[in-house]
Amino acid sequence: MLGVPFDAGTTYQPGARFAPYHVRRVSALIQGWHPGLGVDVFRALRAVDGGNVVFPPFDRAAMRDAVQGEVGAVAAAGAVPVLIGGDHSVALPALRAVAAVHDPVAVIHVDAHLDTSGAEVWGDDHHHGTPIRHAITEGLIAPGQLHQIGLRGPWGGPDDGRLAAGHGGLRLGADDVAARGAAAVAAAIRGAIGDRPAYLTFDVDAIDPAYAPGTGTPVPGGLTSREALALIRGLAGIRLVGVDVVEIAPALDHADLTCHLGAHLLFEAMAVIARSR
Ligand code: MN
Ligand code: MN
């Protein structure tokens, strides 16, 4: 587990740089046994908190270099990097590192947003709305294996979704998750991925602001916390080779709701990893 205390890629309210500290703080309430999956996560896994990745908090290029280096070292050692962001721009160097070890991977991208923006939006090629576009164009995602869950906009126009749709994979909005059920959506993802190595990148704004208010770019109409947890739990059986949970902004949170949820999302992902071993 690595913290990435970085929010210089946010386009609206910052604050995600403090998530590693606060998610760790409330993670004291997590215990090891997962009753749903029947696994003792911290007996099955040798989990190590490697602290935070270190870089100047205002330097986006330095963040990318540092994260790629640290995540690459974890992945090359045969371990599974699990990241606490940070804004979503931390996912690009993590994906670069994981794809360098495992070849292009399946990506499960849970988010309200597509994150395929270009430089035209803010005049800069790297912010928290761009990691999936870079991952596609750099060939980090296996063909047909970009699975985006929780999407709901806002979009600037009908073509916003074209790049992601062209890559292939599942694209399901929050309404689809509500209609089909999180377990069925997870089963569809498992079926599409099979035994490929998979990277889970989880933007907490996929979840409704009613359940996850502590985030910088909230979008109403999202997943419930129960759906989000069930979605990850339902992935048991796939081979996760990397995980991040991003965009938690503790200063915008209430009663640590989003921080607690973040800790539990990470625990669910670690239980999936534990089951695969
Ligand atoms: Mn995002
Ligand atoms: Mn988002």
PDB file of C-alpha atoms and ligand atoms in Angstrom:
ATOM      1  CA  MET A   1       0.000   0.000   0.000  1.00  0.00           C
ATOM      2  CA  LEU A   2       1.294   3.375  -1.026  1.00  0.00           C
ATOM      3  CA  GLY A   3      -0.187   6.806  -0.374  1.00  0.00           C
ATOM      4  CA  VAL A   4       0.016   9.395  -3.125  1.00  0.00           C
ATOM      5  CA  PRO A   5      -0.677  12.761  -1.456  1.00  0.00           C
ATOM      6  CA  PHE A   6      -1.260  14.783  -4.604  1.00  0.00           C
ATOM      7  CA  ASP A   7      -4.007  17.111  -5.826  1.00  0.00           C
ATOM      8  CA  ALA A   8      -2.266  19.445  -8.276  1.00  0.00           C
ATOM      9  CA  GLY A   9      -4.284  17.771 -11.038  1.00  0.00           C
ATOM     10  CA  THR A  10      -7.685  18.833  -9.716  1.00  0.00           C
ATOM     11  CA  THR A  11      -9.804  21.149 -11.859  1.00  0.00           C
ATOM     12  CA  TYR A  12     -12.281  22.125  -9.144  1.00  0.00           C
ATOM     13  CA  GLN A  13     -12.022  21.721  -5.382  1.00  0.00           C
ATOM     14  CA  PRO A  14      -8.625  20.428  -4.200  1.00  0.00           C
ATOM     15  CA  GLY A  15      -7.900  18.495  -1.020  1.00  0.00           C
ATOM     16  CA  ALA A  16      -7.244  14.911  -2.140  1.00  0.00           C
ATOM     17  CA  ARG A  17      -3.620  15.199  -1.063  1.00  0.00           C
ATOM     18  CA  PHE A  18      -4.789  14.654   2.519  1.00  0.00           C
ATOM     19  CA  ALA A  19      -6.651  11.414   1.806  1.00  0.00           C
ATOM     20  CA  PRO A  20      -3.727   9.048   2.530  1.00  0.00           C
ATOM     21  CA  TYR A  21      -3.449  10.423   6.053  1.00  0.00           C
ATOM     22  CA  HIS A  22      -7.170  10.379   6.853  1.00  0.00           C
ATOM     23  CA  VAL A  23      -8.011   7.058   5.187  1.00  0.00           C
ATOM     24  CA  ARG A  24      -5.192   5.457   7.176  1.00  0.00           C
ATOM     25  CA  ARG A  25      -6.520   7.140  10.338  1.00  0.00           C
ATOM     26  CA  VAL A  26     -10.009   5.644  10.033  1.00  0.00           C
ATOM     27  CA  SER A  27      -8.662   2.328   8.721  1.00  0.00           C
ATOM     28  CA  ALA A  28      -7.981   1.475  12.367  1.00  0.00           C
ATOM     29  CA  LEU A  29     -11.608   0.261  12.348  1.00  0.00           C
ATOM     30  CA  ILE A  30     -10.934  -2.324   9.624  1.00  0.00           C
ATOM     31  CA  GLN A  31     -10.439  -5.928  10.739  1.00  0.00           C
ATOM     32  CA  GLY A  32      -9.062  -8.901   8.834  1.00  0.00           C
ATOM     33  CA  TRP A  33     -11.883 -11.387   8.338  1.00  0.00           C
ATOM     34  CA  HIS A  34     -14.113 -10.876   5.292  1.00  0.00           C
ATOM     35  CA  PRO A  35     -17.363 -12.716   6.026  1.00  0.00           C
ATOM     36  CA  GLY A  36     -18.758 -12.394   2.488  1.00  0.00           C
ATOM     37  CA  LEU A  37     -15.720 -13.903   0.778  1.00  0.00           C
ATOM     38  CA  GLY A  38     -14.702 -16.157   3.643  1.00  0.00           C
ATOM     39  CA  VAL A  39     -11.100 -15.070   3.759  1.00  0.00           C
ATOM     40  CA  ASP A  40      -8.784 -13.710   6.424  1.00  0.00           C
ATOM     41  CA  VAL A  41      -7.264 -10.984   4.307  1.00  0.00           C
ATOM     42  CA  PHE A  42      -4.204 -10.237   6.410  1.00  0.00           C
ATOM     43  CA  ARG A  43      -3.379 -13.919   6.887  1.00  0.00           C
ATOM     44  CA  ALA A  44      -3.712 -14.622   3.181  1.00  0.00           C
ATOM     45  CA  LEU A  45      -1.712 -11.558   2.199  1.00  0.00           C
ATOM     46  CA  ARG A  46       1.478 -10.135   3.535  1.00  0.00           C
ATOM     47  CA  ALA A  47       0.280  -6.552   3.430  1.00  0.00           C
ATOM     48  CA  VAL A  48       2.808  -3.790   3.949  1.00  0.00           C
ATOM     49  CA  ASP A  49       2.133  -0.077   4.241  1.00  0.00           C
ATOM     50  CA  GLY A  50       5.017   1.428   2.310  1.00  0.00           C
ATOM     51  CA  GLY A  51       4.188   4.974   3.364  1.00  0.00           C
ATOM     52  CA  ASN A  52       3.681   7.797   0.910  1.00  0.00           C
ATOM     53  CA  VAL A  53       5.375   8.319  -2.421  1.00  0.00           C
ATOM     54  CA  VAL A  54       7.549  11.422  -2.060  1.00  0.00           C
ATOM     55  CA  PHE A  55       7.600  14.305  -4.552  1.00  0.00           C
ATOM     56  CA  PRO A  56       7.076  18.085  -4.515  1.00  0.00           C
ATOM     57  CA  PRO A  57       3.281  18.469  -4.148  1.00  0.00           C
ATOM     58  CA  PHE A  58       3.091  21.118  -6.892  1.00  0.00           C
ATOM     59  CA  ASP A  59       5.098  19.224  -9.532  1.00  0.00           C
ATOM     60  CA  ARG A  60       2.948  16.979 -11.687  1.00  0.00           C
ATOM     61  CA  ALA A  61       5.800  15.568 -13.789  1.00  0.00           C
ATOM     62  CA  ALA A  62       7.797  14.738 -10.651  1.00  0.00           C
ATOM     63  CA  MET A  63       4.731  12.998  -9.184  1.00  0.00           C
ATOM     64  CA  ARG A  64       4.373  10.864 -12.319  1.00  0.00           C
ATOM     65  CA  ASP A  65       8.040   9.873 -12.285  1.00  0.00           C
ATOM     66  CA  ALA A  66       7.991   9.026  -8.568  1.00  0.00           C
ATOM     67  CA  VAL A  67       4.757   7.018  -8.708  1.00  0.00           C
ATOM     68  CA  GLN A  68       5.855   5.105 -11.788  1.00  0.00           C
ATOM     69  CA  GLY A  69       9.128   4.243 -10.102  1.00  0.00           C
ATOM     70  CA  GLU A  70       7.645   3.143  -6.773  1.00  0.00           C
ATOM     71  CA  VAL A  71       4.711   1.235  -8.262  1.00  0.00           C
ATOM     72  CA  GLY A  72       7.036  -0.354 -10.794  1.00  0.00           C
ATOM     73  CA  ALA A  73       9.288  -1.631  -8.012  1.00  0.00           C
ATOM     74  CA  VAL A  74       6.306  -3.148  -6.166  1.00  0.00           C
ATOM     75  CA  ALA A  75       4.934  -4.798  -9.309  1.00  0.00           C
ATOM     76  CA  ALA A  76       8.345  -6.080 -10.391  1.00  0.00           C
ATOM     77  CA  ALA A  77       8.734  -7.750  -6.989  1.00  0.00           C
ATOM     78  CA  GLY A  78       5.590  -9.795  -7.684  1.00  0.00           C
ATOM     79  CA  ALA A  79       3.455  -7.823  -5.246  1.00  0.00           C
ATOM     80  CA  VAL A  80       0.206  -5.981  -5.948  1.00  0.00           C
ATOM     81  CA  PRO A  81       0.407  -2.195  -5.573  1.00  0.00           C
ATOM     82  CA  VAL A  82      -2.592  -0.709  -3.769  1.00  0.00           C
ATOM     83  CA  LEU A  83      -2.700   3.094  -3.885  1.00  0.00           C
ATOM     84  CA  ILE A  84      -4.538   5.701  -1.842  1.00  0.00           C
ATOM     85  CA  GLY A  85      -4.732   8.862  -3.953  1.00  0.00           C
ATOM     86  CA  GLY A  86      -4.505  11.621  -4.513  1.00  0.00           C
ATOM     87  CA  ASP A  87      -6.488  12.935  -7.439  1.00  0.00           C
ATOM     88  CA  HIS A  88      -7.093  10.710 -10.453  1.00  0.00           C
ATOM     89  CA  SER A  89      -3.988  11.868 -12.301  1.00  0.00           C
ATOM     90  CA  VAL A  90      -1.987   9.495 -10.061  1.00  0.00           C
ATOM     91  CA  ALA A  91      -3.525   6.535 -11.918  1.00  0.00           C
ATOM     92  CA  LEU A  92      -1.622   7.167 -15.174  1.00  0.00           C
ATOM     93  CA  PRO A  93       1.893   6.541 -13.825  1.00  0.00           C
ATOM     94  CA  ALA A  94       0.570   3.563 -11.844  1.00  0.00           C
ATOM     95  CA  LEU A  95      -0.897   2.088 -15.028  1.00  0.00           C
ATOM     96  CA  ARG A  96       2.333   2.747 -16.897  1.00  0.00           C
ATOM     97  CA  ALA A  97       4.248   0.839 -14.238  1.00  0.00           C
ATOM     98  CA  VAL A  98       1.808  -2.080 -14.069  1.00  0.00           C
ATOM     99  CA  ALA A  99       1.583  -2.412 -17.861  1.00  0.00           C
ATOM    100  CA  ALA A 100       5.386  -2.429 -18.081  1.00  0.00           C
ATOM    101  CA  VAL A 101       5.436  -5.546 -15.883  1.00  0.00           C
ATOM    102  CA  HIS A 102       2.214  -7.325 -16.973  1.00  0.00           C
ATOM    103  CA  ASP A 103       1.805  -6.033 -20.560  1.00  0.00           C
ATOM    104  CA  PRO A 104      -1.414  -4.144 -21.377  1.00  0.00           C
ATOM    105  CA  VAL A 105      -3.994  -4.902 -18.715  1.00  0.00           C
ATOM    106  CA  ALA A 106      -7.757  -4.943 -18.404  1.00  0.00           C
ATOM    107  CA  VAL A 107      -8.892  -1.779 -16.636  1.00  0.00           C
ATOM    108  CA  ILE A 108     -11.956  -1.509 -14.426  1.00  0.00           C
ATOM    109  CA  HIS A 109     -12.557   2.232 -14.201  1.00  0.00           C
ATOM    110  CA  VAL A 110     -15.261   3.180 -11.704  1.00  0.00           C
ATOM    111  CA  ASP A 111     -16.052   6.880 -12.021  1.00  0.00           C
ATOM    112  CA  ALA A 112     -18.783   9.430 -12.722  1.00  0.00           C
ATOM    113  CA  HIS A 113     -16.485  10.805 -15.412  1.00  0.00           C
ATOM    114  CA  LEU A 114     -14.890   9.374 -18.548  1.00  0.00           C
ATOM    115  CA  ASP A 115     -11.463  10.884 -17.747  1.00  0.00           C
ATOM    116  CA  THR A 116     -10.643  10.982 -21.453  1.00  0.00           C
ATOM    117  CA  SER A 117     -10.369  14.784 -21.731  1.00  0.00           C
ATOM    118  CA  GLY A 118      -7.734  16.325 -23.939  1.00  0.00           C
ATOM    119  CA  ALA A 119      -5.430  19.280 -23.572  1.00  0.00           C
ATOM    120  CA  GLU A 120      -8.057  21.492 -25.233  1.00  0.00           C
ATOM    121  CA  VAL A 121     -10.127  21.664 -22.048  1.00  0.00           C
ATOM    122  CA  TRP A 122      -7.620  23.396 -19.772  1.00  0.00           C
ATOM    123  CA  GLY A 123      -4.647  23.882 -22.069  1.00  0.00           C
ATOM    124  CA  ASP A 124      -2.698  21.211 -20.231  1.00  0.00           C
ATOM    125  CA  ASP A 125      -2.264  17.588 -21.151  1.00  0.00           C
ATOM    126  CA  HIS A 126      -2.162  16.167 -17.617  1.00  0.00           C
ATOM    127  CA  HIS A 127      -4.864  16.624 -14.991  1.00  0.00           C
ATOM    128  CA  HIS A 128      -7.361  14.421 -13.206  1.00  0.00           C
ATOM    129  CA  GLY A 129      -9.638  14.331 -16.242  1.00  0.00           C
ATOM    130  CA  THR A 130      -7.043  12.867 -18.619  1.00  0.00           C
ATOM    131  CA  PRO A 131      -5.568   9.581 -17.288  1.00  0.00           C
ATOM    132  CA  ILE A 132      -7.803   7.222 -19.268  1.00  0.00           C
ATOM    133  CA  ARG A 133      -7.119   9.050 -22.539  1.00  0.00           C
ATOM    134  CA  HIS A 134      -3.379   8.719 -21.981  1.00  0.00           C
ATOM    135  CA  ALA A 135      -3.756   5.076 -20.970  1.00  0.00           C
ATOM    136  CA  ILE A 136      -5.650   4.366 -24.204  1.00  0.00           C
ATOM    137  CA  THR A 137      -3.288   6.265 -26.496  1.00  0.00           C
ATOM    138  CA  GLU A 138      -0.178   4.828 -24.809  1.00  0.00           C
ATOM    139  CA  GLY A 139      -1.485   1.280 -25.273  1.00  0.00           C
ATOM    140  CA  LEU A 140      -1.592   0.477 -21.555  1.00  0.00           C
ATOM    141  CA  ILE A 141      -5.093  -1.055 -21.752  1.00  0.00           C
ATOM    142  CA  ALA A 142      -5.631  -4.372 -23.529  1.00  0.00           C
ATOM    143  CA  PRO A 143      -7.898  -4.078 -26.607  1.00  0.00           C
ATOM    144  CA  GLY A 144     -11.578  -4.285 -25.692  1.00  0.00           C
ATOM    145  CA  GLN A 145     -10.740  -4.219 -21.984  1.00  0.00           C
ATOM    146  CA  LEU A 146     -11.721  -0.758 -20.750  1.00  0.00           C
ATOM    147  CA  HIS A 147     -14.680  -1.319 -18.439  1.00  0.00           C
ATOM    148  CA  GLN A 148     -16.160   1.957 -17.193  1.00  0.00           C
ATOM    149  CA  ILE A 149     -18.790   1.796 -14.465  1.00  0.00           C
ATOM    150  CA  GLY A 150     -20.779   4.600 -12.834  1.00  0.00           C
ATOM    151  CA  LEU A 151     -20.609   7.060 -15.743  1.00  0.00           C
ATOM    152  CA  ARG A 152     -23.052   9.946 -15.815  1.00  0.00           C
ATOM    153  CA  GLY A 153     -21.312  13.044 -17.046  1.00  0.00           C
ATOM    154  CA  PRO A 154     -21.420  15.946 -17.335  1.00  0.00           C
ATOM    155  CA  TRP A 155     -20.448  15.799 -20.986  1.00  0.00           C
ATOM    156  CA  GLY A 156     -19.696  18.754 -23.246  1.00  0.00           C
ATOM    157  CA  GLY A 157     -21.136  17.019 -26.308  1.00  0.00           C
ATOM    158  CA  PRO A 158     -22.191  13.683 -27.800  1.00  0.00           C
ATOM    159  CA  ASP A 159     -18.652  12.822 -28.922  1.00  0.00           C
ATOM    160  CA  ASP A 160     -17.140  12.922 -25.419  1.00  0.00           C
ATOM    161  CA  GLY A 161     -17.547   9.177 -25.036  1.00  0.00           C
ATOM    162  CA  ARG A 162     -16.215   8.226 -28.462  1.00  0.00           C
ATOM    163  CA  LEU A 163     -12.587   7.503 -27.552  1.00  0.00           C
ATOM    164  CA  ALA A 164     -13.515   5.195 -24.687  1.00  0.00           C
ATOM    165  CA  ALA A 165     -16.275   3.463 -26.651  1.00  0.00           C
ATOM    166  CA  GLY A 166     -13.869   2.934 -29.542  1.00  0.00           C
ATOM    167  CA  HIS A 167     -11.458   1.063 -27.305  1.00  0.00           C
ATOM    168  CA  GLY A 168     -14.127  -1.477 -26.416  1.00  0.00           C
ATOM    169  CA  GLY A 169     -15.364  -2.920 -23.172  1.00  0.00           C
ATOM    170  CA  LEU A 170     -18.315  -2.420 -20.874  1.00  0.00           C
ATOM    171  CA  ARG A 171     -19.667   1.087 -20.361  1.00  0.00           C
ATOM    172  CA  LEU A 172     -22.363   1.197 -17.706  1.00  0.00           C
ATOM    173  CA  GLY A 173     -23.850   4.219 -16.000  1.00  0.00           C
ATOM    174  CA  ALA A 174     -24.935   4.488 -12.401  1.00  0.00           C
ATOM    175  CA  ASP A 175     -28.522   3.890 -13.581  1.00  0.00           C
ATOM    176  CA  ASP A 176     -27.411   0.622 -15.213  1.00  0.00           C
ATOM    177  CA  VAL A 177     -25.881  -0.522 -11.934  1.00  0.00           C
ATOM    178  CA  ALA A 178     -29.135   0.289 -10.135  1.00  0.00           C
ATOM    179  CA  ALA A 179     -31.223  -1.518 -12.765  1.00  0.00           C
ATOM    180  CA  ARG A 180     -29.040  -4.642 -13.122  1.00  0.00           C
ATOM    181  CA  GLY A 181     -27.641  -4.853  -9.614  1.00  0.00           C
ATOM    182  CA  ALA A 182     -24.021  -4.521  -8.624  1.00  0.00           C
ATOM    183  CA  ALA A 183     -23.445  -8.292  -8.417  1.00  0.00           C
ATOM    184  CA  ALA A 184     -24.689  -8.794 -11.980  1.00  0.00           C
ATOM    185  CA  VAL A 185     -22.507  -5.954 -13.232  1.00  0.00           C
ATOM    186  CA  ALA A 186     -19.514  -7.466 -11.461  1.00  0.00           C
ATOM    187  CA  ALA A 187     -20.280 -10.839 -13.036  1.00  0.00           C
ATOM    188  CA  ALA A 188     -20.380  -9.204 -16.480  1.00  0.00           C
ATOM    189  CA  ILE A 189     -16.979  -7.615 -15.802  1.00  0.00           C
ATOM    190  CA  ARG A 190     -15.549 -10.951 -14.659  1.00  0.00           C
ATOM    191  CA  GLY A 191     -16.867 -12.611 -17.790  1.00  0.00           C
ATOM    192  CA  ALA A 192     -15.342  -9.953 -20.024  1.00  0.00           C
ATOM    193  CA  ILE A 193     -11.935 -10.029 -18.321  1.00  0.00           C
ATOM    194  CA  GLY A 194     -11.510 -13.761 -17.755  1.00  0.00           C
ATOM    195  CA  ASP A 195      -8.009 -14.582 -16.534  1.00  0.00           C
ATOM    196  CA  ARG A 196      -6.345 -11.410 -17.837  1.00  0.00           C
ATOM    197  CA  PRO A 197      -4.420  -9.278 -15.347  1.00  0.00           C
ATOM    198  CA  ALA A 198      -6.679  -6.409 -14.289  1.00  0.00           C
ATOM    199  CA  TYR A 199      -6.178  -2.987 -12.748  1.00  0.00           C
ATOM    200  CA  LEU A 200      -8.968  -1.407 -10.678  1.00  0.00           C
ATOM    201  CA  THR A 201      -9.018   2.387 -10.604  1.00  0.00           C
ATOM    202  CA  PHE A 202     -11.811   3.627  -8.356  1.00  0.00           C
ATOM    203  CA  ASP A 203     -12.751   7.324  -8.357  1.00  0.00           C
ATOM    204  CA  VAL A 204     -14.888   7.867  -5.282  1.00  0.00           C
ATOM    205  CA  ASP A 205     -17.064  10.374  -7.188  1.00  0.00           C
ATOM    206  CA  ALA A 206     -18.668   7.335  -8.866  1.00  0.00           C
ATOM    207  CA  ILE A 207     -20.552   7.102  -5.590  1.00  0.00           C
ATOM    208  CA  ASP A 208     -23.427   9.481  -4.941  1.00  0.00           C
ATOM    209  CA  PRO A 209     -22.433  12.628  -3.023  1.00  0.00           C
ATOM    210  CA  ALA A 210     -25.071  11.656  -0.466  1.00  0.00           C
ATOM    211  CA  TYR A 211     -22.821   8.713   0.485  1.00  0.00           C
ATOM    212  CA  ALA A 212     -19.451  10.180  -0.457  1.00  0.00           C
ATOM    213  CA  PRO A 213     -19.558  13.958   0.021  1.00  0.00           C
ATOM    214  CA  GLY A 214     -15.812  14.301   0.508  1.00  0.00           C
ATOM    215  CA  THR A 215     -14.716  14.679  -3.089  1.00  0.00           C
ATOM    216  CA  GLY A 216     -13.751  17.621  -5.261  1.00  0.00           C
ATOM    217  CA  THR A 217     -15.955  17.119  -8.336  1.00  0.00           C
ATOM    218  CA  PRO A 218     -19.209  15.620  -7.056  1.00  0.00           C
ATOM    219  CA  VAL A 219     -21.916  14.463  -9.495  1.00  0.00           C
ATOM    220  CA  PRO A 220     -25.410  13.668  -8.215  1.00  0.00           C
ATOM    221  CA  GLY A 221     -27.083  10.398  -9.127  1.00  0.00           C
ATOM    222  CA  GLY A 222     -24.289   7.957  -8.336  1.00  0.00           C
ATOM    223  CA  LEU A 223     -23.820   4.533  -6.815  1.00  0.00           C
ATOM    224  CA  THR A 224     -24.798   3.834  -3.257  1.00  0.00           C
ATOM    225  CA  SER A 225     -22.006   2.817  -0.927  1.00  0.00           C
ATOM    226  CA  ARG A 226     -23.601  -0.652  -0.747  1.00  0.00           C
ATOM    227  CA  GLU A 227     -23.510  -0.955  -4.546  1.00  0.00           C
ATOM    228  CA  ALA A 228     -19.896   0.194  -4.667  1.00  0.00           C
ATOM    229  CA  LEU A 229     -18.765  -2.340  -2.067  1.00  0.00           C
ATOM    230  CA  ALA A 230     -20.769  -5.134  -3.719  1.00  0.00           C
ATOM    231  CA  LEU A 231     -19.299  -4.233  -7.101  1.00  0.00           C
ATOM    232  CA  ILE A 232     -15.753  -4.784  -5.879  1.00  0.00           C
ATOM    233  CA  ARG A 233     -16.692  -7.855  -3.838  1.00  0.00           C
ATOM    234  CA  GLY A 234     -18.295  -9.331  -6.928  1.00  0.00           C
ATOM    235  CA  LEU A 235     -14.985  -9.175  -8.769  1.00  0.00           C
ATOM    236  CA  ALA A 236     -13.647 -12.079  -6.670  1.00  0.00           C
ATOM    237  CA  GLY A 237     -12.132 -14.561  -9.080  1.00  0.00           C
ATOM    238  CA  ILE A 238     -10.334 -12.079 -11.293  1.00  0.00           C
ATOM    239  CA  ARG A 239      -6.627 -11.402 -10.993  1.00  0.00           C
ATOM    240  CA  LEU A 240      -6.055  -7.864  -9.746  1.00  0.00           C
ATOM    241  CA  VAL A 241      -2.493  -6.659 -10.374  1.00  0.00           C
ATOM    242  CA  GLY A 242      -3.049  -3.107  -9.161  1.00  0.00           C
ATOM    243  CA  VAL A 243      -5.631  -0.998  -7.355  1.00  0.00           C
ATOM    244  CA  ASP A 244      -6.154   2.655  -6.622  1.00  0.00           C
ATOM    245  CA  VAL A 245      -8.876   4.556  -4.780  1.00  0.00           C
ATOM    246  CA  VAL A 246      -8.695   8.234  -5.659  1.00  0.00           C
ATOM    247  CA  GLU A 247     -10.381  11.637  -5.301  1.00  0.00           C
ATOM    248  CA  ILE A 248     -11.211  11.481  -1.579  1.00  0.00           C
ATOM    249  CA  ALA A 249     -10.963  15.049  -0.225  1.00  0.00           C
ATOM    250  CA  PRO A 250     -11.177  14.890   3.587  1.00  0.00           C
ATOM    251  CA  ALA A 251     -11.697  18.628   4.101  1.00  0.00           C
ATOM    252  CA  LEU A 252     -14.950  18.374   2.125  1.00  0.00           C
ATOM    253  CA  ASP A 253     -16.072  15.279   4.001  1.00  0.00           C
ATOM    254  CA  HIS A 254     -18.635  15.031   6.790  1.00  0.00           C
ATOM    255  CA  ALA A 255     -18.161  12.732   9.770  1.00  0.00           C
ATOM    256  CA  ASP A 256     -15.408  10.902   7.844  1.00  0.00           C
ATOM    257  CA  LEU A 257     -18.091   9.212   5.699  1.00  0.00           C
ATOM    258  CA  THR A 258     -15.998   9.215   2.548  1.00  0.00           C
ATOM    259  CA  CYS A 259     -12.795   8.294   4.353  1.00  0.00           C
ATOM    260  CA  HIS A 260     -14.473   5.298   6.000  1.00  0.00           C
ATOM    261  CA  LEU A 261     -15.900   4.269   2.653  1.00  0.00           C
ATOM    262  CA  GLY A 262     -12.472   4.602   1.048  1.00  0.00           C
ATOM    263  CA  ALA A 263     -10.938   2.331   3.674  1.00  0.00           C
ATOM    264  CA  HIS A 264     -13.649  -0.254   3.063  1.00  0.00           C
ATOM    265  CA  LEU A 265     -13.289  -0.040  -0.723  1.00  0.00           C
ATOM    266  CA  LEU A 266      -9.588  -0.768  -0.288  1.00  0.00           C
ATOM    267  CA  PHE A 267     -10.364  -3.656   2.063  1.00  0.00           C
ATOM    268  CA  GLU A 268     -12.815  -5.163  -0.430  1.00  0.00           C
ATOM    269  CA  ALA A 269     -10.160  -4.948  -3.147  1.00  0.00           C
ATOM    270  CA  MET A 270      -7.582  -6.550  -0.873  1.00  0.00           C
ATOM    271  CA  ALA A 271     -10.059  -9.349  -0.124  1.00  0.00           C
ATOM    272  CA  VAL A 272     -10.394  -9.949  -3.883  1.00  0.00           C
ATOM    273  CA  ILE A 273      -6.602 -10.111  -4.124  1.00  0.00           C
ATOM    274  CA  ALA A 274      -6.488 -12.467  -1.131  1.00  0.00           C
ATOM    275  CA  ARG A 275      -9.033 -14.780  -2.763  1.00  0.00           C
ATOM    276  CA  SER A 276      -7.015 -14.918  -5.978  1.00  0.00           C
ATOM    277  CA  ARG A 277      -4.009 -16.188  -4.004  1.00  0.00           C
TER     278      ARG A 277
HETATM  279 MN    MN B   1     -11.729  10.257 -12.301  1.00  0.00          MN
HETATM  280 MN    MN B   2     -14.624  11.496 -11.364  1.00  0.00          MN
END
